[in-house]
Coordinates of C-alpha atoms and ligand atoms in Angstrom, one line a residue:
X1 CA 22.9 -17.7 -12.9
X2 CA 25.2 -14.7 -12.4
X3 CA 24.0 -12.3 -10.0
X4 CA 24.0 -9.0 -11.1
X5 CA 23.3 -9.9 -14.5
X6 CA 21.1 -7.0 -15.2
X7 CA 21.5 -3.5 -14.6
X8 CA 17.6 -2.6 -14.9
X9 CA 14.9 -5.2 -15.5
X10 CA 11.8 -3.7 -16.8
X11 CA 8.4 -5.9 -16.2
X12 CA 5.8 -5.0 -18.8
X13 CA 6.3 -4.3 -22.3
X14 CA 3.2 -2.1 -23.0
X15 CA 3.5 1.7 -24.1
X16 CA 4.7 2.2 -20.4
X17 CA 7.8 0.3 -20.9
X18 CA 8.6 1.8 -24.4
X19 CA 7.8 5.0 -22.9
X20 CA 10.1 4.7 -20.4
X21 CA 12.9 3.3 -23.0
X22 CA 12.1 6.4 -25.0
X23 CA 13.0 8.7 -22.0
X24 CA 16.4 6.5 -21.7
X25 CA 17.3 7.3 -25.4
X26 CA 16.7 11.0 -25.3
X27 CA 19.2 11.1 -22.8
X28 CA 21.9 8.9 -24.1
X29 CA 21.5 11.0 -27.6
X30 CA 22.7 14.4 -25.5
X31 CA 26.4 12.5 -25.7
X32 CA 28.8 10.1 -27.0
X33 CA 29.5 8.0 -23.8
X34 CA 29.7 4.4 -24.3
X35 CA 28.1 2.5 -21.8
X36 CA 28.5 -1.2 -20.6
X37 CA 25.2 -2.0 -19.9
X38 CA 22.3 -4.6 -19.6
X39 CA 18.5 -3.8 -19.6
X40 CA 15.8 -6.5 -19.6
X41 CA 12.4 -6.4 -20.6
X42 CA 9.9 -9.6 -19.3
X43 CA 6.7 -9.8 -21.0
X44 CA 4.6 -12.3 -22.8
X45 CA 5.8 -13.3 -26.4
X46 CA 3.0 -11.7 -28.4
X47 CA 3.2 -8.4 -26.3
X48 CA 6.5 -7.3 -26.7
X49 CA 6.2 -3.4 -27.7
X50 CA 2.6 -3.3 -27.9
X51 CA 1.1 -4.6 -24.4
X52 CA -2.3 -5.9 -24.0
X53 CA -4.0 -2.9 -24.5
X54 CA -2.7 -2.0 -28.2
X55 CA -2.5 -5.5 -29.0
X56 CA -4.5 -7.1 -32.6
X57 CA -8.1 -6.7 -32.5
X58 CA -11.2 -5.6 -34.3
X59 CA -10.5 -1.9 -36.9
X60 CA -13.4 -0.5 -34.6
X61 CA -11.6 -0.3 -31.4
X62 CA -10.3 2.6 -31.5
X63 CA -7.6 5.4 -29.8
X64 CA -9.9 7.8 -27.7
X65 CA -7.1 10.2 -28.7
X66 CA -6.1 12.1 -32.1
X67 CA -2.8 10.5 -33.7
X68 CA -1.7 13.9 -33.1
X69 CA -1.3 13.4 -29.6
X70 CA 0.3 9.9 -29.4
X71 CA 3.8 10.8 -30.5
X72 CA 6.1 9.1 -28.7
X73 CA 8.6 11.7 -29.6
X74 CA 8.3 14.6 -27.6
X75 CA 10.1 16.9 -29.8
X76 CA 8.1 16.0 -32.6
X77 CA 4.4 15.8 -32.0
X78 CA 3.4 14.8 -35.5
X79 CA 5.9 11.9 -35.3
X80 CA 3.1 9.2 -35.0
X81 CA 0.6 10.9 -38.1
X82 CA 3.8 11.0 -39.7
X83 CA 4.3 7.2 -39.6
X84 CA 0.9 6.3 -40.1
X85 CA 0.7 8.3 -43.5
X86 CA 4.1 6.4 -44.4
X87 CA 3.3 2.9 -43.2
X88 CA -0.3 2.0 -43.3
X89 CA -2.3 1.2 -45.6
X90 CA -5.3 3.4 -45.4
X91 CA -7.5 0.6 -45.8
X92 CA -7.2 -0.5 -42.6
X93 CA -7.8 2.8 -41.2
X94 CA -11.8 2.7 -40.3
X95 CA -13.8 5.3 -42.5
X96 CA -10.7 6.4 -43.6
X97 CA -10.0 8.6 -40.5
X98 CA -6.4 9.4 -39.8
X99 CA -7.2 10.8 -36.6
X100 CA -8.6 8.3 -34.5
X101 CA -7.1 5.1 -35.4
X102 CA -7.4 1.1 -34.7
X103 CA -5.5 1.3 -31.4
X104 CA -3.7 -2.1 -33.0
X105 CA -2.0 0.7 -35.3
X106 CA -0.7 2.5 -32.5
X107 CA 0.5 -0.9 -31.2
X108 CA 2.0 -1.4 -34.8
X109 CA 4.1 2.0 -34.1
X110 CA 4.6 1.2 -30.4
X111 CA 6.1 -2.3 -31.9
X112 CA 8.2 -0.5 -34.2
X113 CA 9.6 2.0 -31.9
X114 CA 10.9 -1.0 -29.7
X115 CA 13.1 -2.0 -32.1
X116 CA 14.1 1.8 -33.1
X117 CA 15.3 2.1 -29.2
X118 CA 17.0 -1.2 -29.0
X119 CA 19.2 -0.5 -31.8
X120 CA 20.0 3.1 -30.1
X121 CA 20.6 1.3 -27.0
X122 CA 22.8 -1.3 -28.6
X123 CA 25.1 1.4 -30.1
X124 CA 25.8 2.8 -27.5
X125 CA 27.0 0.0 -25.3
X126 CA 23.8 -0.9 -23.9
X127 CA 22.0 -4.3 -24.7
X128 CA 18.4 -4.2 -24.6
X129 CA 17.2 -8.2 -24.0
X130 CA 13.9 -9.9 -24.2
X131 CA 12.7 -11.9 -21.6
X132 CA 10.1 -14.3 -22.3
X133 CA 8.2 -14.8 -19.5
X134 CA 6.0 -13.1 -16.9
X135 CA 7.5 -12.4 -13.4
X136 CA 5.8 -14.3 -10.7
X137 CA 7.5 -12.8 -7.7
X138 CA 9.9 -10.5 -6.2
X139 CA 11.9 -9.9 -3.4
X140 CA 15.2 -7.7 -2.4
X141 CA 18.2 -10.3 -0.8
X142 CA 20.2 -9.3 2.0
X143 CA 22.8 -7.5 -0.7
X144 CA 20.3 -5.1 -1.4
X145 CA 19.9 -7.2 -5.0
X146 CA 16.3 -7.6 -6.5
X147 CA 15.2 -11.3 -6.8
X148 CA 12.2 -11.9 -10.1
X149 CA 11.0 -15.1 -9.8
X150 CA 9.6 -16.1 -13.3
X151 CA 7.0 -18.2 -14.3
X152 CA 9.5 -20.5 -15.9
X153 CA 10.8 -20.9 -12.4
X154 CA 14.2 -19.0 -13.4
X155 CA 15.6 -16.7 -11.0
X156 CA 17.2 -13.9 -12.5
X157 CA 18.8 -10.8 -10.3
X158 CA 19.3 -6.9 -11.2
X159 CA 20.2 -3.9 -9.5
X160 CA 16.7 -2.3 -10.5
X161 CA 13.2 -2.9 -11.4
X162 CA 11.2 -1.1 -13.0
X163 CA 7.3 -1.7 -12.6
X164 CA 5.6 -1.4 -15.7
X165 CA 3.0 -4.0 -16.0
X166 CA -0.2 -1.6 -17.1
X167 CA -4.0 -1.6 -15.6
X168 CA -5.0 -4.3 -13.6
X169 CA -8.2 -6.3 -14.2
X170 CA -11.3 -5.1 -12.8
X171 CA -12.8 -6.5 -9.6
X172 CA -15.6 -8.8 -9.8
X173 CA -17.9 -6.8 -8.2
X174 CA -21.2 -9.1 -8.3
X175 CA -19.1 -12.1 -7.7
X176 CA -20.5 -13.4 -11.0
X177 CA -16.9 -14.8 -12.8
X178 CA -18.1 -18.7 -12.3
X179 CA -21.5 -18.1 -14.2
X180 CA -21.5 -19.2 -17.5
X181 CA -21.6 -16.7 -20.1
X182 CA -19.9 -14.3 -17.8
X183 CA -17.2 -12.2 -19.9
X184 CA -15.0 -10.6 -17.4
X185 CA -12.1 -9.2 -19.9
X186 CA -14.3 -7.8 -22.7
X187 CA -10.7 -7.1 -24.5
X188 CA -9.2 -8.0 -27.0
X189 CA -13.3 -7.9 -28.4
X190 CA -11.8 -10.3 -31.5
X191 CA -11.4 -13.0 -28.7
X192 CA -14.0 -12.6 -26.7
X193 CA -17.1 -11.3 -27.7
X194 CA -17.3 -13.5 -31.3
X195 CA -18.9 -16.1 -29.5
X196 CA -22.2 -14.3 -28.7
X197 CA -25.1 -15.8 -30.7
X198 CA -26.5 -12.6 -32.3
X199 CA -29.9 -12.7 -30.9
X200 CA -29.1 -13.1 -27.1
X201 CA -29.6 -10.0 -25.1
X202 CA -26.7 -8.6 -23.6
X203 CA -26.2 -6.9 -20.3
X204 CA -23.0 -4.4 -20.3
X205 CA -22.3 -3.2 -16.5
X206 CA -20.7 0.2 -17.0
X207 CA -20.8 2.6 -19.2
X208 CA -17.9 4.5 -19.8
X209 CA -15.0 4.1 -22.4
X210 CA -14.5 0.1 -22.5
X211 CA -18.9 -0.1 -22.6
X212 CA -18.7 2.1 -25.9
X213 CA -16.2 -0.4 -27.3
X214 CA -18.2 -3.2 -26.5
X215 CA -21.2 -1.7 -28.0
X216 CA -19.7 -0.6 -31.0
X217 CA -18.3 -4.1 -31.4
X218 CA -21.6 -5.7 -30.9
X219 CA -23.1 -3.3 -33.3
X220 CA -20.7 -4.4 -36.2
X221 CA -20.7 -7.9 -35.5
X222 CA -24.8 -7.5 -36.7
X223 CA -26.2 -8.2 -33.0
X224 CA -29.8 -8.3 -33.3
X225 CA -30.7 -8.6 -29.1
X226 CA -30.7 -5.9 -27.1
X227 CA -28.1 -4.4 -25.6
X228 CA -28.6 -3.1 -21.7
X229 CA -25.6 -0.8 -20.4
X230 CA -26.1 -0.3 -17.4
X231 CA -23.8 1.6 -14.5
X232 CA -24.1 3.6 -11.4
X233 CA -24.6 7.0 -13.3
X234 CA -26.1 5.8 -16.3
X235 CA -24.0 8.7 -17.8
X236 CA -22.3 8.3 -21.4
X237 CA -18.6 9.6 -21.8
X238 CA -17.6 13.7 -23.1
X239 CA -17.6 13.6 -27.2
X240 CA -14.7 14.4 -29.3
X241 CA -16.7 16.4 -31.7
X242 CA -15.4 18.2 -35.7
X243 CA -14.1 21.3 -33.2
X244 CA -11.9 19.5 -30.8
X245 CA -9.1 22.2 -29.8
X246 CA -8.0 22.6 -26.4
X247 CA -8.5 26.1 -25.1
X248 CA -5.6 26.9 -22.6
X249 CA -6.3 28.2 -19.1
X250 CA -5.7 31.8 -18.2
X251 CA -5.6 31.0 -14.5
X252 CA -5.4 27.3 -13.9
X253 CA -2.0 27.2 -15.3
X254 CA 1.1 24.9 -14.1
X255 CA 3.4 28.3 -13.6
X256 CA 1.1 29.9 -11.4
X257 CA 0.2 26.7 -9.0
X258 CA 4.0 26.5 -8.8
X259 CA 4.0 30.2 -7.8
X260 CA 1.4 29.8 -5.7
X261 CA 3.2 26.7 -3.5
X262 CA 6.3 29.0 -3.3
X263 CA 4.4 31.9 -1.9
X264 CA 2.9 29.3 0.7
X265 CA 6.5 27.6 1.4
X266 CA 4.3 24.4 1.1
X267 CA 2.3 21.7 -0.8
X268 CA -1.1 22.8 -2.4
X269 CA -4.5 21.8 -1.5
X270 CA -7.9 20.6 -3.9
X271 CA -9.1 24.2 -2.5
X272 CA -5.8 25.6 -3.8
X273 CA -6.5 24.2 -7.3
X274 CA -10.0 24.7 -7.4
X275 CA -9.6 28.7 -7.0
X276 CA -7.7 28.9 -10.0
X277 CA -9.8 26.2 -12.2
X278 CA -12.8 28.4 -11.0
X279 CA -12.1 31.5 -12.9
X280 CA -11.4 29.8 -15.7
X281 CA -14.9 28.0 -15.7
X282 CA -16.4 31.1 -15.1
X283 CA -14.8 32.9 -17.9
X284 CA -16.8 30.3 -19.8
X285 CA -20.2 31.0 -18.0
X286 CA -20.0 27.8 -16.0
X287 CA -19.9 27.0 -12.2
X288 CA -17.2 24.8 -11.1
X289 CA -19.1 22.8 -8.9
X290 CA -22.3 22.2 -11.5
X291 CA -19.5 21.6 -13.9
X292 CA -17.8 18.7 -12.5
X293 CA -20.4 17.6 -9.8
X294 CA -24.1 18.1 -10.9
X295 CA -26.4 18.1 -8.5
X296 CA -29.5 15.4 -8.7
X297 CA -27.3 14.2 -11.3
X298 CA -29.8 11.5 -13.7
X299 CA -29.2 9.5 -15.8
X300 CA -28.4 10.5 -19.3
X301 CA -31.9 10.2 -21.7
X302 CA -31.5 9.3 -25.6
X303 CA -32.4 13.7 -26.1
X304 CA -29.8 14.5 -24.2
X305 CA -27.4 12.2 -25.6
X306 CA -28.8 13.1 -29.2
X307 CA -28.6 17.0 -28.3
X308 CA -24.7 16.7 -27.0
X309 CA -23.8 14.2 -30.6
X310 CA -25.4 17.6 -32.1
X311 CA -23.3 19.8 -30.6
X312 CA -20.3 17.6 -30.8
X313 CA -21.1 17.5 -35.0
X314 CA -21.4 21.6 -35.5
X315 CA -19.8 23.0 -32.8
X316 CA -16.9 23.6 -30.0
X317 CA -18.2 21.8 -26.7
X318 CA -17.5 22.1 -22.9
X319 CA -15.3 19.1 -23.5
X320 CA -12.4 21.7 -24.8
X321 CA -11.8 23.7 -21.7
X322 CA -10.9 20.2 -19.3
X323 CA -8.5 19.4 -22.9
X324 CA -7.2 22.7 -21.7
X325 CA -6.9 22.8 -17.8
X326 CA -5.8 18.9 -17.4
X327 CA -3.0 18.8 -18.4
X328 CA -1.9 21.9 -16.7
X329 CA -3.1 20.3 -13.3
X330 CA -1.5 16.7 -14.1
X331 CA 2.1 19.2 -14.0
X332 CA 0.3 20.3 -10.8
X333 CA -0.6 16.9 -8.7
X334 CA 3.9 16.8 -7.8
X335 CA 2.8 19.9 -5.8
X336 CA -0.2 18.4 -4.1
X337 CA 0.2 17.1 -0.9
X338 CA -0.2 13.0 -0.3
X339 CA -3.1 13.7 1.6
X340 CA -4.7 15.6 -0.7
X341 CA -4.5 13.4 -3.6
X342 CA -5.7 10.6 -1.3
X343 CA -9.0 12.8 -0.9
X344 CA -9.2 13.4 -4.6
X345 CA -9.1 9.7 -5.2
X346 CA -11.4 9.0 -2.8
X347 CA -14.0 11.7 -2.9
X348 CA -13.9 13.3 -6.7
X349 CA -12.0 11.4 -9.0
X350 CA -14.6 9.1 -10.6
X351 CA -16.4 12.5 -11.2
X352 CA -13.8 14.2 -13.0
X353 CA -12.4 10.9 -14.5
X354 CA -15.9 11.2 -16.3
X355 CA -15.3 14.8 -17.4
X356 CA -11.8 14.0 -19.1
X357 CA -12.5 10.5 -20.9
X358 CA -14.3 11.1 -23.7
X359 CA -14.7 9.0 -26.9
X360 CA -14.7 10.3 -30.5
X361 CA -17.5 11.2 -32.2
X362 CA -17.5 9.0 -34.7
X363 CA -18.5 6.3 -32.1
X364 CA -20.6 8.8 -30.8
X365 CA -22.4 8.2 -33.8
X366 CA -22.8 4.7 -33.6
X367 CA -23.9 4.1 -29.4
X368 CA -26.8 7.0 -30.5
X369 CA -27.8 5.1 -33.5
X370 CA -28.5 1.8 -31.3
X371 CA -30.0 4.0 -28.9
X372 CA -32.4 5.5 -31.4
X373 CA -33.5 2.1 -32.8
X374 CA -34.1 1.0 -29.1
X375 CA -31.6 -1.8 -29.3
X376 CA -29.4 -0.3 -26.6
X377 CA -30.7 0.8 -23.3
X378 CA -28.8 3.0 -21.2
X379 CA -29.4 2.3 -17.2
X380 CA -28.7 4.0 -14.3
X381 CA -28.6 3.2 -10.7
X382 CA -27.8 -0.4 -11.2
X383 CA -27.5 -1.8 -7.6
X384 CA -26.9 -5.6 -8.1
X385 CA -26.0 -8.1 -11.0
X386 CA -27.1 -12.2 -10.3
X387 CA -27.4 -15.2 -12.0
X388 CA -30.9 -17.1 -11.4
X389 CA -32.1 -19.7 -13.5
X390 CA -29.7 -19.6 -16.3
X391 CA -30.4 -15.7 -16.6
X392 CA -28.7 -12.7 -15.2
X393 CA -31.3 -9.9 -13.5
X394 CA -29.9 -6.2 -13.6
X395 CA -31.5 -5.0 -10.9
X396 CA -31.6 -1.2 -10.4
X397 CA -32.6 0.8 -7.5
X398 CA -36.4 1.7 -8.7
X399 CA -36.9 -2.4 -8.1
X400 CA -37.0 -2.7 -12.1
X401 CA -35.4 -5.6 -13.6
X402 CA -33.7 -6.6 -16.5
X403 CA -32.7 -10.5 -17.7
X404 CA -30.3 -10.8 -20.4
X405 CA -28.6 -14.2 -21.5
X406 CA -24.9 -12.6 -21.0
X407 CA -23.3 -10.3 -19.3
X408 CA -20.2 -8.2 -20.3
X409 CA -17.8 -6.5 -17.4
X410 CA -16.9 -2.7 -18.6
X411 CA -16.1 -1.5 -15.3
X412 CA -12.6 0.2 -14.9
X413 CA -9.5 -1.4 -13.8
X414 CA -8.6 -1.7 -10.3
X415 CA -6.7 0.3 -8.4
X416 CA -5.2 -2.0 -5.6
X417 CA -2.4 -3.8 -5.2
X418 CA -1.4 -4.9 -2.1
X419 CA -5.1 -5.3 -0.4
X420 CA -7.0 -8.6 -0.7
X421 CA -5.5 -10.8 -2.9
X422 CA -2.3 -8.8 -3.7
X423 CA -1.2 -8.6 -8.2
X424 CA 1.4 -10.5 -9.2
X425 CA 4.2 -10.0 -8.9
X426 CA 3.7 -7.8 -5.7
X427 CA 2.8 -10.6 -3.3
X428 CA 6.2 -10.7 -1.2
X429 CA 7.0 -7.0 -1.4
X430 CA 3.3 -6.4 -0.4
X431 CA 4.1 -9.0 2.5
X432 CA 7.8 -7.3 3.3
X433 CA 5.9 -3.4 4.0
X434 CA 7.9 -2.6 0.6
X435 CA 5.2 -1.3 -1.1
X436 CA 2.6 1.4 0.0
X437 CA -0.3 2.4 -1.1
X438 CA -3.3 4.2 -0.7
X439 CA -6.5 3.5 0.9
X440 CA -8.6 3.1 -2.0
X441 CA -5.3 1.5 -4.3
X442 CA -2.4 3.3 -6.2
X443 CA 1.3 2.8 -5.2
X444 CA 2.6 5.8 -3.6
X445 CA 6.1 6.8 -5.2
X446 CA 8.4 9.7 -5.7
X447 CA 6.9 11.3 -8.9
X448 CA 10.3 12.9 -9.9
X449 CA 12.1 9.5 -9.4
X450 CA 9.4 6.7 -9.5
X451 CA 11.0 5.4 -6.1
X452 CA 8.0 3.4 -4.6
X453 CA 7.5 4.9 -0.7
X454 CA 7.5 1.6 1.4
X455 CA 5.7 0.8 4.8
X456 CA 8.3 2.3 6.6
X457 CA 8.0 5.9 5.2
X458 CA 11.1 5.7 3.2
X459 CA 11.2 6.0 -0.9
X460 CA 12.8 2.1 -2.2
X461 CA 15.4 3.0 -4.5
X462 CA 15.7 -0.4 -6.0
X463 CA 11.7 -0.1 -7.3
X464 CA 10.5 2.0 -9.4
X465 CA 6.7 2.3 -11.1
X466 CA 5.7 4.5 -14.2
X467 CA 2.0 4.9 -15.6
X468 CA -0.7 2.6 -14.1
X469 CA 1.9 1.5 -11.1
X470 CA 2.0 4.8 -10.3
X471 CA -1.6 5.7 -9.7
X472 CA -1.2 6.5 -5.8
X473 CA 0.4 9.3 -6.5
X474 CA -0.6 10.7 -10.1
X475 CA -4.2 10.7 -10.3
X476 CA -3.9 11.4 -14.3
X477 CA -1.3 8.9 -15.1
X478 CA -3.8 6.6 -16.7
X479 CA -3.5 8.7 -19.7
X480 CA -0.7 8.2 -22.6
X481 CA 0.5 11.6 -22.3
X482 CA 0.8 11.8 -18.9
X483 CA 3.0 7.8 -19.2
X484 CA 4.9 9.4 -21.7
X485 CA 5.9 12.6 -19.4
X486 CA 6.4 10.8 -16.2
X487 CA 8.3 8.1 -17.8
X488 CA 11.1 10.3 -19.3
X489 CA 12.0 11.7 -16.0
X490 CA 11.9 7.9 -14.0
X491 CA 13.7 7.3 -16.7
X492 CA 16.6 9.8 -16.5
X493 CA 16.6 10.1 -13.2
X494 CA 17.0 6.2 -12.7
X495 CA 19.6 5.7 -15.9
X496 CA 22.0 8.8 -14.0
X497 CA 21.8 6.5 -10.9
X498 CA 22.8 3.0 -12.9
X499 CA 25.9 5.1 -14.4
X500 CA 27.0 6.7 -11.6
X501 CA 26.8 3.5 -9.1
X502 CA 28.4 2.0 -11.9
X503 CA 31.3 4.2 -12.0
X504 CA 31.6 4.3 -8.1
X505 CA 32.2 -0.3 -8.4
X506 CA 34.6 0.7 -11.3
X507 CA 32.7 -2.0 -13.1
Ligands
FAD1 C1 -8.8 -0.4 -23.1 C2 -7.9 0.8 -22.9 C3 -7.9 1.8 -23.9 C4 -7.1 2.9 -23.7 N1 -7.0 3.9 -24.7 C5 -6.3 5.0 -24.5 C6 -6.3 6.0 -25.5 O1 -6.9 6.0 -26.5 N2 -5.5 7.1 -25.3 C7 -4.7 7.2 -24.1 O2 -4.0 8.2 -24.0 N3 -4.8 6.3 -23.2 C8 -5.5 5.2 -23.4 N4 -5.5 4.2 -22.4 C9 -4.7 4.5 -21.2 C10 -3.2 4.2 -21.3 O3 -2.7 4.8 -22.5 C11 -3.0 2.7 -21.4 O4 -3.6 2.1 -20.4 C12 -1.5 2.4 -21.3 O5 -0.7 3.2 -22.1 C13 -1.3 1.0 -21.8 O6 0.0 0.6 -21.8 P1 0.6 -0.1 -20.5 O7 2.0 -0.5 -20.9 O8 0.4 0.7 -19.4 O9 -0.3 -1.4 -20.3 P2 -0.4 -2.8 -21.1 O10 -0.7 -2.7 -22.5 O11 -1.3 -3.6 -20.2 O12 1.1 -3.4 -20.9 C14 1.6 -3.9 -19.7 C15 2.3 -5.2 -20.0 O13 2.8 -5.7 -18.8 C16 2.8 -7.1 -18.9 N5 2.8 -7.7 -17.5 C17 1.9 -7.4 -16.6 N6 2.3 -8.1 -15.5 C18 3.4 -8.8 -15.8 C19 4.3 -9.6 -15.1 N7 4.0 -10.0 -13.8 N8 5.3 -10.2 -15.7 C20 5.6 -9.8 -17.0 N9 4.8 -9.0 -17.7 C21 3.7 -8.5 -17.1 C22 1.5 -7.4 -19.6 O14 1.5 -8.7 -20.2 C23 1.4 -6.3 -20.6 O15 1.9 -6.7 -21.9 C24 -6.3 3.1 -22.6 C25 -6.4 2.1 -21.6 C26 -7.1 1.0 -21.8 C27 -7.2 -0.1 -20.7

């Protein structure tokens, strides 16, 4: 094989990797240069352009987020509505709703788009190929060449890699993956949850955005047992209610963080962000503390459940100020020191994750329908999962007890990389101090460039990581929007790079 064969190869070819192919055609559109140049893309036949996570499944899963906001065009933020109106058939849209659609459809577009960029790319010198395969390994040779070892047991050598494999799997956090009836991967549900006879009663640890989808799928598959979600909190996700609308920040505003850091000739701190987010709460009557971190936080009851699917169904809710204010603090995080985001990781970020993923209402609608019959019970405080005699026990920390004949994983993915066993295809540049990350998992990179920061304090130029890759440092990333943004500038700032080495060989 010829070394040098690729110029960039991407691994992953989810919504990260056509996000970051997106940012690569917006800036070859801004000329007419022809360039002589080879991208590949490695990823498993049937997820080319959609990825695992908007892959085929049930109409029921659905986006958390309006259609409106999942353009991949950022000059055009109706660009994805647009295409749905011309190219699905409403049928397949659930209840009709054009807002929050099968996240298979946004696969569909995702799919689409793939092929939209790789006939850009080709006309303009640059060949876009697929590689099918998943990347085992990697290393950098002594030529400063990166080395992906595939599954296939080809070798294949670029200049560049680009790290764009999505969430991990969650941990196995009650060791309970060799029990029978044990589904670890609740998704795609179309695989893995048909097998369920209807009448077994079903324990769901977690209960945040993948729990609803589980729920929701049990509920439409006719499940007659009962349904036990059970988490730490016991705390349902925010509601995208009729009045969704995003009220922007007077305060907690990107420009005046940035203003802020100038005036200090340094990086911010959480306190830094908090004074500003603080007004703004307080101009809607809350405290920022009770806001995000209730005190003798419980447990979330059916009324209180019921009372905020009300609110969600007549009027504007809390939920529309963090709309607001995140995404003027995910601008922020580039001026947040290392440190600092380490703390937030550690310390606050399950808290405020819970604030900003929310689930529309519509779902809503159905988890406080089962909850009303008494089908599904919502837990908190669960402090061990086991297997005894053929039956799992949720136990929780009052001593109560529940059995159920399956249990489902919902807990979020995993952050690590490197520690324990390390994700492929990290293990050797875990091994070779190439890869850093933080204490509680997240590779550390260059935000502006996507250069991973390596054991040795220094940013890799060869390795870059967008979206879920890049959690060390961008606490938000996990969020399509947030991909989309970081990706374009990785993108731009990594395809300048390619040309101008390029131009230096004379190749
Ligand atoms: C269940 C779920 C629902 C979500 N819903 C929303 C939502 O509604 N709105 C929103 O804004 N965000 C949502 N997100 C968050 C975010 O948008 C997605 O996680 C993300 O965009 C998914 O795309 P991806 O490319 O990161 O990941 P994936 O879809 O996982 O794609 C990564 C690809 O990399 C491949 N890969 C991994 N390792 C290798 C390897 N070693 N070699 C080759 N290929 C490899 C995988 O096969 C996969 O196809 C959701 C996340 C999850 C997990």
């Amino acid at each position: 094989m010829n070394e040098n064969k690729y110029d960039i190869i991407i691994i992953g070819a989810g919504a990260q990797a056509i996000s970051f192919l997106a940012g690569i055609c917006s800036y070859i559109k801004k000329n007419d240069n022809h360039y002589n140049l080879k991208i590949g893309i490695i990823d498993k036949k049937e997820n080319f352009g959609c990825g695992r996570v908007y892959n085929h499944d049930f109409p029921w899963i659905l986006m958390n987020t309006p259609a409106t906001d999942l353009s991949i065009d950022k000059n055009n933020r109706f660009e994805f509505y647009e295409w749905i109106k011309k190219t699905i058939d409403p049928s397949i849209l659930l209840e009709n709703n054009y807002d929050f659609v099968p996240r298979n459809v946004f696969g569909l577009y995702l799919k689409d788009k793939y092929i939209d960029f790789k006939n850009q790319l080709y006309n303009k010198g640059i060949i876009l190929e697929d590689i099918i395969d998943y990347a085992k390994d990697i290393s950098i040779d002594k030529n400063e060449k990166v080395d992906i070892l595939l599954e296939s047991k080809n070798n294949i050598k670029t200049n560049y890699v680009v790290f764009a494999t999505g969430p991990s799997n969650s941990d196995d956090y009650y060791n309970l993956k060799i029990c029978k009836n044990y589904i670890h991967n609740p998704l795609p549900a179309n695989q893995k949850l048909i097998n369920i006879p209807k009448d077994a009663n079903v324990g769901i640890i977690g209960s945040n955005l993948t729990a609803i989808d589980v729920a929701v799928t049990l509920k439409h598959l006719g499940h007659t047992g009962n349904i036990f979600m059970a988490s730490r909190n016991g705390k349902l996700p925010e509601v995208k209610g009729k009045y969704l609308k995003s009220y922007p920040p007077h305060n907690a505003q990107y420009l005046n963080f940035k203003k802020l850091s100038e005036h200090k000739k340094d990086s911010l701190s959480l306190k830094d962000l908090i004074r500003y987010i603080r007004k703004d709460l307080a101009l809607h009557g809350y405290h920022w503390r009770n806001f995000f971190f209730e005190k003798n936080s419980k447990p979330e009851s059916f009324e209180d459940f019921k009372c905020r699917v009300e609110e969600a169904q007549t009027s504007p809710t809390p939920f529309n100020i963090v709309l607001g204010i995140i995404p003027e603090i995910a601008k922020t995080w580039r001026l947040v020191s290392q440190d600092q985001i380490d703390l937030f990781m550690s310390n606050y970020y399950r808290q405020v994750h819970q604030k900003h993923g929310a689930i529309p209402l519509v779902n809503a609608e159905k988890i406080l329908k089962l909850m009303e019959t008494g089908q599904l019970l919502l837990k908190g405080n669960l402090t061990d999962v086991n297997f005894k005699n053929q039956q799992f026990n949720l136990n929780f920390k009052n001593q109560e007890s529940l059995k159920c004949d399956f249990v489902i994983n919902a807990t979020g993915p995993k952050k690590t990389i490197c520690q324990n066993v390390p994700k492929l295809p990290f293990t050797t540049l875990c091994a070779s101090g190439n890869v850093n990350e933080t204490h509680i998992g997240g590779i550390i990179i260059d935000i502006n460039t996507g250069k991973i920061l390596t054991k040795n304090g220094f940013y890799q130029n060869k390795l870059r990581a967008i979206g879920h890759n890049a959690e060390g440092s961008h606490p938000f990333i996990n969020n399509f929007a947030w991909i989309l943004e970081t990706s374009f500038e990785v993108a731009e700032s990594l395809f300048c790079e390619v040309i101008n080495a390029k131009r230096t060989d004379g190749t």
